[in-house]
Coordinates of C-alpha atoms in Angstrom, one line a residue:
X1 CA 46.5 38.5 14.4
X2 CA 43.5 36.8 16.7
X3 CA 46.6 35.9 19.1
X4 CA 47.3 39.7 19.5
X5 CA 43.7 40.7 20.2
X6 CA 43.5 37.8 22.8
X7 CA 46.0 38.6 24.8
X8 CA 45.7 42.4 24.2
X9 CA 42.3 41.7 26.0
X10 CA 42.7 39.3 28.2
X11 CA 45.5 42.2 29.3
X12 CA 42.9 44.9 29.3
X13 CA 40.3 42.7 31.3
X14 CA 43.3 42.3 33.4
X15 CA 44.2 46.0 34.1
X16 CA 40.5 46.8 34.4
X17 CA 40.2 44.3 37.1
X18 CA 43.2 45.2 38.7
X19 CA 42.9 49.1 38.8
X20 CA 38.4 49.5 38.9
X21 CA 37.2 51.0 41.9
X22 CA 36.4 47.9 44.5
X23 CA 32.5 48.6 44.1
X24 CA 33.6 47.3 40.2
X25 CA 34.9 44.2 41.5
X26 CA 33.2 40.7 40.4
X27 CA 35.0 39.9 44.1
X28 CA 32.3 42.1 45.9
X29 CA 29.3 40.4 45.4
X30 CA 31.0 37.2 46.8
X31 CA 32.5 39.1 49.9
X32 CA 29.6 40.3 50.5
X33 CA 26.2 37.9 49.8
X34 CA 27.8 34.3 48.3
X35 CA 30.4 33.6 50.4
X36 CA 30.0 35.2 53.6
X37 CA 32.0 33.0 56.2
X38 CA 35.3 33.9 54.3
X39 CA 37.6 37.0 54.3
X40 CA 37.4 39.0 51.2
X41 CA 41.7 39.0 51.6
X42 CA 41.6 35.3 50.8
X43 CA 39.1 35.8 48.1
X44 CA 41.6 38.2 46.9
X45 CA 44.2 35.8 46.9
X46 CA 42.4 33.6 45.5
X47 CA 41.7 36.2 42.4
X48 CA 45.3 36.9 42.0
X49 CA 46.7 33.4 42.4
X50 CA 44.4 32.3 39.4
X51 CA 44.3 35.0 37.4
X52 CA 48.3 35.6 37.4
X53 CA 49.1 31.5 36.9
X54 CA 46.3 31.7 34.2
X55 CA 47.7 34.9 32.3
X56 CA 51.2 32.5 32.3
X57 CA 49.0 29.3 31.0
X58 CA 47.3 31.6 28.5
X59 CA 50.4 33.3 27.2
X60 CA 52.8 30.4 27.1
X61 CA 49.6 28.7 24.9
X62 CA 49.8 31.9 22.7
X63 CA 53.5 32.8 22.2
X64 CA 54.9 28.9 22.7
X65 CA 57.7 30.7 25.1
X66 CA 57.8 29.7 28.6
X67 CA 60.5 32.4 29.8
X68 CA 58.5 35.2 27.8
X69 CA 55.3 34.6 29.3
X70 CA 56.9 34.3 32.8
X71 CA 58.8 38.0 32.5
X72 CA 55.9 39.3 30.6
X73 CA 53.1 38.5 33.5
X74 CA 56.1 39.8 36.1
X75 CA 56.3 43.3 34.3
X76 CA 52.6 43.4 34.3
X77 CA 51.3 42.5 37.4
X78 CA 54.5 44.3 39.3
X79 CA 53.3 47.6 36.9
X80 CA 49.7 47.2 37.8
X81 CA 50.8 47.1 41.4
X82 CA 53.3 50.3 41.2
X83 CA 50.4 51.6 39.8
X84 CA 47.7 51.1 42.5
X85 CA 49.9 52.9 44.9
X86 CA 48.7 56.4 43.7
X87 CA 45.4 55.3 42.7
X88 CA 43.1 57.0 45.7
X89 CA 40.2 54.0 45.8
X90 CA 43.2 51.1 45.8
X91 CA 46.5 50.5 47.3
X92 CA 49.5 48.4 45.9
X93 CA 50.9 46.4 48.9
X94 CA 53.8 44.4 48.9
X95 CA 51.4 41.1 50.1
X96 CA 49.8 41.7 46.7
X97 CA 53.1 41.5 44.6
X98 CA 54.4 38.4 46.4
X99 CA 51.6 36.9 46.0
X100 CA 52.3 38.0 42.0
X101 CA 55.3 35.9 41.6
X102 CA 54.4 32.6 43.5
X103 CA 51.1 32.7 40.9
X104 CA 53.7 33.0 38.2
X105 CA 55.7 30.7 40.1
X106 CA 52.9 28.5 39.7
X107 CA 51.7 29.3 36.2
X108 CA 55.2 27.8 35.3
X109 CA 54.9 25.2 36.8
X110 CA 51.5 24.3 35.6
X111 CA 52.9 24.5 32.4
X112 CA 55.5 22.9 33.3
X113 CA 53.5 19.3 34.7
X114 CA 51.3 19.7 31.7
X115 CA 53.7 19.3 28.9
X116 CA 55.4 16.9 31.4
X117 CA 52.0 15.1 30.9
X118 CA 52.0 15.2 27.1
X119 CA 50.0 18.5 26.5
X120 CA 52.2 20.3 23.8
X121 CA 51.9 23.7 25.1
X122 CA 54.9 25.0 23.8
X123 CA 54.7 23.4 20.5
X124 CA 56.6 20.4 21.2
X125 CA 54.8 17.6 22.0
X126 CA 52.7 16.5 18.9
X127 CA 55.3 16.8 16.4
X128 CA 57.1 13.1 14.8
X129 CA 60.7 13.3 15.1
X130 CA 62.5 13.1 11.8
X131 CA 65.7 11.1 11.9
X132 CA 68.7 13.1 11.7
X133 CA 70.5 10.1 9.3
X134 CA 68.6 7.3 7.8
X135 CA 68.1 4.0 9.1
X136 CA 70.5 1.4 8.9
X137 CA 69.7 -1.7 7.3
X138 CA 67.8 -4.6 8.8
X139 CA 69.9 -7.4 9.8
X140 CA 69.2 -10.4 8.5
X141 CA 69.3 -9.2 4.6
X142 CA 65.8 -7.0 4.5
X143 CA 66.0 -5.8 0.7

């Protein structure tokens, strides 16, 4: 049950983000005062490169399947931005959903080094193996 309401949140924090009004944005502050010298289209990049590849991380951690976090992330973030397009204060643009899929791209394969690594986030990688048969006698007599 706290899996649900995580990701059910995190997915809400998402879609707030994603759809608010740019004067909502955490983004604007750092357009505008903090970060100054750079664009606020790389910033968004930025946002979505992190965010998406996170939301992969995060769900894969959660659900312990790879593919389902992948198609899930894709459905949402390609949703929120179908969405956008007839929102009057944002616009969906195509930049925006490629940008989508290389974060998943990258969420997968971020999960992918990690449990290449030894980080078990699928579930896999702390477990002791059981032997399918048992052993075979020592040679040498070992009873």
């Amino acid at each position: 049950m706290a899996r649900l309401l995580l990701v059910g949140g995190v997915l809400v924090v998402t879609a707030f983000l994603a759809l608010a009004p740019g004067t909502y944005s955490p983004l604007a502050p750092l357009a505008d005062d903090w970060v100054p010298a750079l664009d606020h289209r790389h910033l968004v990049v930025a946002a979505h490169l992190l965010g998406y590849a996170g939301l992969v991380v995060l769900l894969t951690w959660l659900t312990r399947r790879l593919a389902l976090a992948v198609a899930a992330v894709l459905i949402f973030s390609s949703a929120l931005e179908l969405i956008q397009v007839w929102l009057p204060w944002r616009e969906g643009s195509w930049e925006d959903l490629a940008v989508n899929l290389l974060a998943v791209a990258l969420g997968a394969l971020l999960v992918w080094l990690a449990e290449r690594g030894g980080l078990a986030l699928r579930g896999r990688g702390g477990r002791k193996k059981t032997p399918l048969s048992p052993a075979l006698p020592r040679e040498g007599g070992g009873r």
